[in-house]
Coordinates of C-alpha atoms and ligand atoms in Angstrom, one line a residue:
X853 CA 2.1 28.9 10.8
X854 CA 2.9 31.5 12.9
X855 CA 1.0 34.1 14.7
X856 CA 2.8 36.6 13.2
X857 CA 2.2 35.9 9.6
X858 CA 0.0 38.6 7.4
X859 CA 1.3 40.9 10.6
X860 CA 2.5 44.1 9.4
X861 CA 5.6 44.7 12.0
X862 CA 7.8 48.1 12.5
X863 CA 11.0 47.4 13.6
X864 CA 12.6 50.4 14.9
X865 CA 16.7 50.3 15.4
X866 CA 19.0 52.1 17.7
X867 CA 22.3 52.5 17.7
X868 CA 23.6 49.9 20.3
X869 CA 26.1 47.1 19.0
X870 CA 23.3 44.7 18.9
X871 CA 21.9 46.5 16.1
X872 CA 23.9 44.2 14.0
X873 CA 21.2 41.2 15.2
X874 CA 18.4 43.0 14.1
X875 CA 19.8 41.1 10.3
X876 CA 18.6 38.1 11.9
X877 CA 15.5 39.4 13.3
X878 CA 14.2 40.8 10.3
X879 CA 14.8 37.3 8.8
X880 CA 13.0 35.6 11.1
X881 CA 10.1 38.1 11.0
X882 CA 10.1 37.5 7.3
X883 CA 10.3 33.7 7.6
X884 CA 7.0 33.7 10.2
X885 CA 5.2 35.2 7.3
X886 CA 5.1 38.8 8.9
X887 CA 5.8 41.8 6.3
X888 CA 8.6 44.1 8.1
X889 CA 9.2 48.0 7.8
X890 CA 12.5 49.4 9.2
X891 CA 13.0 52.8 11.0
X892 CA 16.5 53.6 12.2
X893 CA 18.1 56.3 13.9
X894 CA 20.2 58.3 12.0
X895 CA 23.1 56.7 14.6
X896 CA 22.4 53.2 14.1
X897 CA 23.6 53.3 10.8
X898 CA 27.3 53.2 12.1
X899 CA 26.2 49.6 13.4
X900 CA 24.5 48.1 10.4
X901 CA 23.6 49.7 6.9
X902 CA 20.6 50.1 5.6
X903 CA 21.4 48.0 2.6
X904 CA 21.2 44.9 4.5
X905 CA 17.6 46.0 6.3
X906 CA 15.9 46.8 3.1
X907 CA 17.1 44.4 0.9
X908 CA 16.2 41.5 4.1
X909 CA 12.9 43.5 4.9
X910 CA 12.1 43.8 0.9
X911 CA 11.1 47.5 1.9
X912 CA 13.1 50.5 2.3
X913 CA 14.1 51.9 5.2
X914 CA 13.4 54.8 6.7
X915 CA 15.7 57.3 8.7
X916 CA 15.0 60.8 8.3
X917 CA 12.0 63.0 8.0
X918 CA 12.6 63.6 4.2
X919 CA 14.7 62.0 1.9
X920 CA 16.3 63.6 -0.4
X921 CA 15.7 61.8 -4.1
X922 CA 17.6 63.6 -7.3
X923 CA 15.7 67.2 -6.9
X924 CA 12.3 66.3 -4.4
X925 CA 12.3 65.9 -0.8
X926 CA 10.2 63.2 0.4
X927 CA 8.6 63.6 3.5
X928 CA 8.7 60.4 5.6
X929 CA 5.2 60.4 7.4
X930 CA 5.8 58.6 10.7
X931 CA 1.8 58.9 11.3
X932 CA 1.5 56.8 8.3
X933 CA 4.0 54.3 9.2
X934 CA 2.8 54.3 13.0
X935 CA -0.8 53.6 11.4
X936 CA 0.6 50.6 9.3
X937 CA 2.1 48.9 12.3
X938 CA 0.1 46.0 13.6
X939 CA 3.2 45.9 16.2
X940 CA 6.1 48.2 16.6
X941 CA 9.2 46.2 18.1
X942 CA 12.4 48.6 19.2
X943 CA 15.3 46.4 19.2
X944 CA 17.7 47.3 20.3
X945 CA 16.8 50.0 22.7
X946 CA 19.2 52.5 23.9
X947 CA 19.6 53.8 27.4
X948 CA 19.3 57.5 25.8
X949 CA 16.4 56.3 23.1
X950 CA 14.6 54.7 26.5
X951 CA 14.7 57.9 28.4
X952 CA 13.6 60.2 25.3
X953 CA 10.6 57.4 25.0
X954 CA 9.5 57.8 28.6
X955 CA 9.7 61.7 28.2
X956 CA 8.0 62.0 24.7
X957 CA 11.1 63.6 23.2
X958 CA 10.9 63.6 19.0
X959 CA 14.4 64.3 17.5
X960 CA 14.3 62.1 15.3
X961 CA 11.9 59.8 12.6
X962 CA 11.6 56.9 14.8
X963 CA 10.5 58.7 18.1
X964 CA 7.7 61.0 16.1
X965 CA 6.8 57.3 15.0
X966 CA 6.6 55.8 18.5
X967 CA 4.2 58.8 19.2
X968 CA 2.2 58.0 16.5
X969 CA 1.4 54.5 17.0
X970 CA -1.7 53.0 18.2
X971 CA 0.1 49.3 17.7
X972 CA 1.4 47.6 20.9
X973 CA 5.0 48.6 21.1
X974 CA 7.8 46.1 22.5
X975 CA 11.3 47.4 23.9
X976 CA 14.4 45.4 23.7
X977 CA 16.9 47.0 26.4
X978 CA 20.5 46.4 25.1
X979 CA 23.6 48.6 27.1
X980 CA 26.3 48.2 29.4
X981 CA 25.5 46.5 32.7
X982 CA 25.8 49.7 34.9
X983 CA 23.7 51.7 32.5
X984 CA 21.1 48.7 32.5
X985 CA 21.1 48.9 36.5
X986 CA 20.9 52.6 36.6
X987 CA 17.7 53.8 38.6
X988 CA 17.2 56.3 35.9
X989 CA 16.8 53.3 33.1
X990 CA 14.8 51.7 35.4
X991 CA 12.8 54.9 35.7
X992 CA 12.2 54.8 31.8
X993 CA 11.4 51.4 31.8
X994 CA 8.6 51.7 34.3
X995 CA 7.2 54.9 32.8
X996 CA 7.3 53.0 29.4
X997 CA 5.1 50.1 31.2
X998 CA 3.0 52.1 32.5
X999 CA 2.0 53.3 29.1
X1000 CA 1.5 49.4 28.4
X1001 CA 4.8 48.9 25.9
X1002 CA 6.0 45.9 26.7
X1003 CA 9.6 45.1 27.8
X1004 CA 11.4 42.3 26.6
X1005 CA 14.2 41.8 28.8
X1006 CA 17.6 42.2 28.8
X1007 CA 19.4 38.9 29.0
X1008 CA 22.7 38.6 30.8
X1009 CA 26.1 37.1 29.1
X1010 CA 29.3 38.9 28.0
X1011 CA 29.0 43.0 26.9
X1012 CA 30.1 45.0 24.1
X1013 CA 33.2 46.4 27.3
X1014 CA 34.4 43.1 27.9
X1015 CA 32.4 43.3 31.3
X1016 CA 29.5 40.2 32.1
X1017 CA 26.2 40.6 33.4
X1018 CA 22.9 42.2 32.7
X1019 CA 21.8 44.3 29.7
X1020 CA 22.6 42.1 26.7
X1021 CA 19.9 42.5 24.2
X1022 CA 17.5 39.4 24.1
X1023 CA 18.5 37.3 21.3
X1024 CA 16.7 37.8 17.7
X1025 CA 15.3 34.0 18.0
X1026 CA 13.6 34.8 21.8
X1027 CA 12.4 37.9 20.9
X1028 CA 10.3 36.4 18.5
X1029 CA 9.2 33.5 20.3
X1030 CA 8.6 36.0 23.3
X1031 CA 5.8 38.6 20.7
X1032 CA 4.5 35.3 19.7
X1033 CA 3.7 33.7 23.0
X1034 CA 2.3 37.6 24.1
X1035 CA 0.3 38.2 21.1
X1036 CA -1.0 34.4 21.2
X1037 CA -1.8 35.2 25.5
X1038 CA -4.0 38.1 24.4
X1039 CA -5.7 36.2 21.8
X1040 CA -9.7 36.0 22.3
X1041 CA -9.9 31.9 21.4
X1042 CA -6.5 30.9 22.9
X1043 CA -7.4 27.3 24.7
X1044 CA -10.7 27.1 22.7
X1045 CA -11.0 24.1 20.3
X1046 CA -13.2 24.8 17.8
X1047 CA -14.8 22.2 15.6
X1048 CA -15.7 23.2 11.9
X1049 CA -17.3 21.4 9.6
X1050 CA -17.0 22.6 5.9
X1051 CA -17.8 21.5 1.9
X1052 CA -19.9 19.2 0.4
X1053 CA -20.4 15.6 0.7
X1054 CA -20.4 12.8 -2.0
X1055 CA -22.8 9.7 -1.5
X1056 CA -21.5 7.3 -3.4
X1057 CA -24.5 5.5 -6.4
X1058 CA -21.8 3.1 -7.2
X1059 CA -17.8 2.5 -7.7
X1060 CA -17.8 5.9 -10.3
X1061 CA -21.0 7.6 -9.3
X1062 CA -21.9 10.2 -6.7
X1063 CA -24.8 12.2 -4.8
X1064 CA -23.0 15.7 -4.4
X1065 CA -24.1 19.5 -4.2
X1066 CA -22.1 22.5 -5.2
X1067 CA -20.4 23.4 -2.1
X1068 CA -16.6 24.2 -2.6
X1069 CA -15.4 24.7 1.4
X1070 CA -14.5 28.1 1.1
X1071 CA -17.1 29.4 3.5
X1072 CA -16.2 27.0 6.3
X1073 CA -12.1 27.2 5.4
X1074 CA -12.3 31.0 5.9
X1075 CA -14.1 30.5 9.5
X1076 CA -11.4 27.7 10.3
X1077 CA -8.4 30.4 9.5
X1078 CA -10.1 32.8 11.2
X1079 CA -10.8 31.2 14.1
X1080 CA -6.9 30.1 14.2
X1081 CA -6.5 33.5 13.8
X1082 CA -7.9 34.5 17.2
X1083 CA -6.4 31.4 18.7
X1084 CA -8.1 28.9 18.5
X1085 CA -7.5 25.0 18.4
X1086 CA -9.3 24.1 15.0
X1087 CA -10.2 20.6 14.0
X1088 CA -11.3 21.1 10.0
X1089 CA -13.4 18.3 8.9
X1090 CA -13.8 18.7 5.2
X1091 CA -16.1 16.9 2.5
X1092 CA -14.2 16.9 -0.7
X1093 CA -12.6 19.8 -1.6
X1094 CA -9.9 21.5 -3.6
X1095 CA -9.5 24.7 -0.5
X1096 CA -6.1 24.7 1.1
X1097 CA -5.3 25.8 4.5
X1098 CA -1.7 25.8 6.3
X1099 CA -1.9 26.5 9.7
X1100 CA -0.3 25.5 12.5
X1101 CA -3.2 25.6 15.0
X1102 CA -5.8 24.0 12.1
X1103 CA -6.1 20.1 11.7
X1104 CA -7.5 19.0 8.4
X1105 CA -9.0 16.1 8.6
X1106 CA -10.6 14.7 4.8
X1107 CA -14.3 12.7 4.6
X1108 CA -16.1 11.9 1.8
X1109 CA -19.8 10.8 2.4
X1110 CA -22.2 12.6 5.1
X1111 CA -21.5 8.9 6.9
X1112 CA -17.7 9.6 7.6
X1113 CA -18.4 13.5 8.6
X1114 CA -21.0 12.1 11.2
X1115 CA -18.4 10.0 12.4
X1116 CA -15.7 12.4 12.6
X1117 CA -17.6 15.0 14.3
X1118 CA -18.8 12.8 17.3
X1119 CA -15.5 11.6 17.4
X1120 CA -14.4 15.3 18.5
X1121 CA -17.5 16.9 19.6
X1122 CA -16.5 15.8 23.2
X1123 CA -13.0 18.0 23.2
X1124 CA -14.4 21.2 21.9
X1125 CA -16.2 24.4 23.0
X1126 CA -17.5 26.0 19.9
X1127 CA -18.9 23.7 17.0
X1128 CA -19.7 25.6 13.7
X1129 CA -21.4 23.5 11.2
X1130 CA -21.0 25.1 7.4
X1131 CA -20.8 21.9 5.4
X1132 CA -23.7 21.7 2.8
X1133 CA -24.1 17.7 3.9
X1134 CA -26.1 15.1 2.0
X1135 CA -29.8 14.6 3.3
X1136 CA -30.5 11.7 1.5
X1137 CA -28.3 8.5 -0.1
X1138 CA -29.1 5.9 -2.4
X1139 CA -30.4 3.0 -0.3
X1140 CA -27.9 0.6 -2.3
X1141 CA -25.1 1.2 -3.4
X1142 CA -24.4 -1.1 -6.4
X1143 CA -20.7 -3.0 -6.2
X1144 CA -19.9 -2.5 -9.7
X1145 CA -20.4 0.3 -12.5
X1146 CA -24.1 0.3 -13.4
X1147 CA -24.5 -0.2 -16.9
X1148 CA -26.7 2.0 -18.9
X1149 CA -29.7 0.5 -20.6
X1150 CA -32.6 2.2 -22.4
X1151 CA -35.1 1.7 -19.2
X1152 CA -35.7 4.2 -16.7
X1153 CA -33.2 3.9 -13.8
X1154 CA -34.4 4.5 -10.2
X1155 CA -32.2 5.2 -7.4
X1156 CA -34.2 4.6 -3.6
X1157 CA -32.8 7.1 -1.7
X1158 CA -33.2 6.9 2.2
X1159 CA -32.4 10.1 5.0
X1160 CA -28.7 10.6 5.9
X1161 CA -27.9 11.3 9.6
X1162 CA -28.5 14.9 10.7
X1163 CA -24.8 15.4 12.2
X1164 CA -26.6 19.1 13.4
X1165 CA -29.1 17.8 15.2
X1166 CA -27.1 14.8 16.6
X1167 CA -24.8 17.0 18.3
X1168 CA -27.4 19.6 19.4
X1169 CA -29.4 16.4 20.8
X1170 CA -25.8 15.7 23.1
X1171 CA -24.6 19.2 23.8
X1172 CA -23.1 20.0 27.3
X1173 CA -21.1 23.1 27.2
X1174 CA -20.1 23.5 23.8
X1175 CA -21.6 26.3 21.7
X1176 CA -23.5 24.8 18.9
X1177 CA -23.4 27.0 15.7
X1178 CA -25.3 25.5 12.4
X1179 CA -25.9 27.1 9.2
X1180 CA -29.5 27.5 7.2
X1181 CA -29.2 27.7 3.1
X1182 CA -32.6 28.2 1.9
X1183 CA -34.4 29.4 -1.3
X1184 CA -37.6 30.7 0.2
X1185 CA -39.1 31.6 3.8
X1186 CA -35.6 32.0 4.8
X1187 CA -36.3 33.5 8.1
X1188 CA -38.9 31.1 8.9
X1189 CA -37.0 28.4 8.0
X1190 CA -33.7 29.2 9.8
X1191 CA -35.4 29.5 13.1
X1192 CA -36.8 26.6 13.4
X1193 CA -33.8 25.2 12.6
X1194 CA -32.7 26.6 15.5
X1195 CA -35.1 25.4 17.8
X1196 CA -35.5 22.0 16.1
X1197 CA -31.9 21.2 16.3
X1198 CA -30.9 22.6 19.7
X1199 CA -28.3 25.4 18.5
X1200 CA -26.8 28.4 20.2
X1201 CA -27.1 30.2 16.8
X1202 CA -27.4 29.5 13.3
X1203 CA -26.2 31.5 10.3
X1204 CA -28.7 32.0 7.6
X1205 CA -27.8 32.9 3.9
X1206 CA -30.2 32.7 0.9
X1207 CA -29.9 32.0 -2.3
X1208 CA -31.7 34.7 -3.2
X1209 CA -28.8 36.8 -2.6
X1210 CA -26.4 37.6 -5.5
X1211 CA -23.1 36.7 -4.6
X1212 CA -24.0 34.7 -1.6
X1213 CA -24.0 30.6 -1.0
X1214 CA -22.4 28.3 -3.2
X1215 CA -18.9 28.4 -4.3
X1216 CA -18.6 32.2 -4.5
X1217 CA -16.1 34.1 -3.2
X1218 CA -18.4 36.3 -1.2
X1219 CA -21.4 35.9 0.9
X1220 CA -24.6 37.5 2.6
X1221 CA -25.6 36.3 5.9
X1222 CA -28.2 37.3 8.8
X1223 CA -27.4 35.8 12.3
X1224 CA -30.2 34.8 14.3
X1225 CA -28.9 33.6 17.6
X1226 CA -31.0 31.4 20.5
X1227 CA -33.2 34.4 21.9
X1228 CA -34.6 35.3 18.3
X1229 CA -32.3 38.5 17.7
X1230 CA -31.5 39.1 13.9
X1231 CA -28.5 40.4 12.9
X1232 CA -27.9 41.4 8.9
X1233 CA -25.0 42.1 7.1
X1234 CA -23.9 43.0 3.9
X1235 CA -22.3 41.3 0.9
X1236 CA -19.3 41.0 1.6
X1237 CA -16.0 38.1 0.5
X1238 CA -16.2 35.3 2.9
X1239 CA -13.0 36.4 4.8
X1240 CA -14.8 39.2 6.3
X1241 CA -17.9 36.9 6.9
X1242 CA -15.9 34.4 8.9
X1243 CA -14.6 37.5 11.0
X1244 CA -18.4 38.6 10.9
X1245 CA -19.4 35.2 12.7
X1246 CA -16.3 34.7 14.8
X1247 CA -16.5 37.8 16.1
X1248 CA -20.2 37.3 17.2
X1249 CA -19.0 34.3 18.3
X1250 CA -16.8 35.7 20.7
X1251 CA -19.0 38.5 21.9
X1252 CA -21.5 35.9 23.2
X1253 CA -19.0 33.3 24.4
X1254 CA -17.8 35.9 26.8
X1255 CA -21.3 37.3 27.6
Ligands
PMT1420 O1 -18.8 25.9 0.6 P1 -19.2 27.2 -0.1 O2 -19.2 27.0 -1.6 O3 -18.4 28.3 0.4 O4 -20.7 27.4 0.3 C1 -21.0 27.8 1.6 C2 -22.4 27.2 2.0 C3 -23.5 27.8 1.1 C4 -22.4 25.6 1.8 C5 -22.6 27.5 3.5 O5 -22.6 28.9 3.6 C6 -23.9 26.9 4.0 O6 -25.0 27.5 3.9 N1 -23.8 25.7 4.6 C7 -25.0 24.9 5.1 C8 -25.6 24.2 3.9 C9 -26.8 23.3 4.3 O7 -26.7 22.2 4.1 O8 -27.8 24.0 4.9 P2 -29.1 23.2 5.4 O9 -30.0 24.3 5.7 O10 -29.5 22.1 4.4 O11 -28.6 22.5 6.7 C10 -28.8 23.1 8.0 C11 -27.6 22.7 8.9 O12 -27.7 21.3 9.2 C12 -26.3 23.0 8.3 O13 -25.5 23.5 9.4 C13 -25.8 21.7 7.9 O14 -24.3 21.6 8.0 C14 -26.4 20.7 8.9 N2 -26.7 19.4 8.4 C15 -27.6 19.2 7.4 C16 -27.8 17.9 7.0 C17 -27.2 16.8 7.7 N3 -27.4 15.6 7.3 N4 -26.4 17.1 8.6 C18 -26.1 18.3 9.0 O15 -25.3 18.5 9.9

């Protein structure tokens, strides 16, 4: 997965002869999962129609400051479309779009847009060699830096006039590897590995019998995607469970009993710098477990249980310079309970969440925590779905990490 996907991206177009890549662009936008918007200059449209952008962008496009439609005029509101932008790309550029950039001119629907955006904005230079060299170009292109848009180069090859050098627009598949690689270099866990440890566990009673508990993964899935998200290396290690994740930065790897996920997590503990402990893990397992299918009788069947490993306090007992996250479900005393979890397990922070709380713990899709991190400060949040509570804790993460 890319880091462009769920990325909202407003590809402004210009009327250079590259405009006819920006087909392929939008394409590959679309294929890294990113939802594309298309602004063009009235001008551009002598280079590529808008019936190829919108029906490859799967939106319309916008060119004008109102569209005519039978009898109303639609006002296109570039504030609104600047404000939907995660990232604004302008591909290609124009010598005379450049220069009106760099001197806040607004003749037309994409420039009132550039103005309005907040999003970083990328430039694609694409003109004749001479133009591209010209000190006032490189004027615009400086002034445009120096509001922190972000030049992608012009490459150099053959030119629209039959002349070779510099000022070929970058080509569609570099431009996107080139916002990928800068949005990925300003991410706040890029070079982090992060170990997560999310669902339930099973210990086995026999060859069709289990010791389980309710959890379904989808607290700990959401903080492995988040954390890929912001960058992050993720190694996933997941009791059973039917969440999904497809990510290119997240590495699934499946355990059943609390056994295996003690295993696993030593096995990685050594490589990361942030563990987060979420799996609802087995305390206790039968002492035996029978080889084949016990067979009921009318007698009372006991089953000796004995302790499972604490993987938690296992890795809190080893800990160097990895932050050690754990999670606290409890039923009563919460507060109580959760810090001295903390202390008795050696952890940077834990996250409590009670099930007291409607809507929070097991197998719902939202969740109610309180953060209580190694100095005793509490911080409460409100219900919320356990997407924005992965962001919650990620975030705090992230905050302290750099503190
Ligand atoms: O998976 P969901 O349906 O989304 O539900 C999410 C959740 C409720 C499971 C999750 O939010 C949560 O609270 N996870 C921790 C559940 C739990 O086992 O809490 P605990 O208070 O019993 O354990 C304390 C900590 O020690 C936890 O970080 C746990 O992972 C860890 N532990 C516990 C026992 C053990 N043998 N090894 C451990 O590592």
């Amino acid at each position: 997965m890319s880091v462009l996907s769920g990325k909202k991206i407003l590809l402004g177009i210009t009327a250079g002869i590259a405009a006819y890549k920006t087909a392929n662009l939008v394409r590959l936008f679309i294929k890294s999962g990113a939802e594309v918007k298309v602004i063009m200059t009235p001008a551009s449209k002598d280079f590529i129609t808008p019936l190829t952008l919108s029906t490859l962008s799967k939106n319309p496009v916008s060119s004008a400051f109102y569209d005519k439609e039978e009898e109303n005029e639609l006002w296109n509101n570039h504030v609104e479309l600047g404000l939907w932008a995660d990232y604004m790309l302008i591909a290609p550029t124009t010598a005379n779009t450049l220069s009106k950039m760099a001197n806040g001119v607004c003749d037309n629907l994409l420039l009132a847009t550039y103005l309005s955006a907040k999003c970083p904005v990328y430039f694609a230079p694409a003109m004749d060699l001479d133009m591209y060299k010209h000190p006032s170009t490189k004027t615009s292109i400086e002034k445009l830096q120096s509001f922190q848009n972000i030049l992608i180069p012009a490459t150099s090859g053959e030119l629209a006039s039959g002349l070779v050098g510099e000022g070929r627009m970058a080509e569609p598949q570099d431009i996107v590897a080139f916002i990928e690689k800068d949005i990925l270099s300003t991410l706040p866990l890029r070079g982090k590995k992060v170990l997560i440890t999310a669902g339930p566990t099973y210990e086995a009673i026999d060859p069709v019998r289990f010791i389980g508990n309710h959890s379904s993964g989808k607290m700990g899935f959401a903080i492995a995607k988040t954390a890929a998200n912001l960058g992050a290396e993720v190694i996933l290690i997941s009791g059973p469970s039917h969440q999904q994740i497809q990510h290119s930065f997240v590495k699934r790897i499946d355990v059943k009993s609390a056994e295996n996920m003690y295993n696993a997590a030593h096995q990685y503990f050594n490589m990361v710098d942030i563990a987060i402990l979420s799996a609802a893990v087995a305390d206790y397992k039968p002492k035996n477990v029978a080889h084949q299918k016990i067979k009921k009788k009318d007698a009372t069947l006991e089953i000796v249980l004995t302790p499972t490993k604490d993987i938690l306090a296992s890795l809190g007992a080893i800990k160097k310079q990895q932050f050690l996250v754990g999670f606290a479900l409890e039923t009563n005393n919460e507060l109580a309970n959760a810090k001295g979890k903390l202390a008795r397990k050696n952890l940077d922070m834990i996250v409590l969440n009670s099930l007291q709380d409607k809507g929070a713990g097991f197998a719902t899709d939202t969740n109610k925590i309180t953060i209580i991190d190694k100095n005793l400060t509490e911080s409460s949040f409100g219900l919320k779905s356990k997407t924005a509570v992965a962001k919650d804790i990620m975030n705090y993460i992230v905050t302290k990490i750099n503190a």
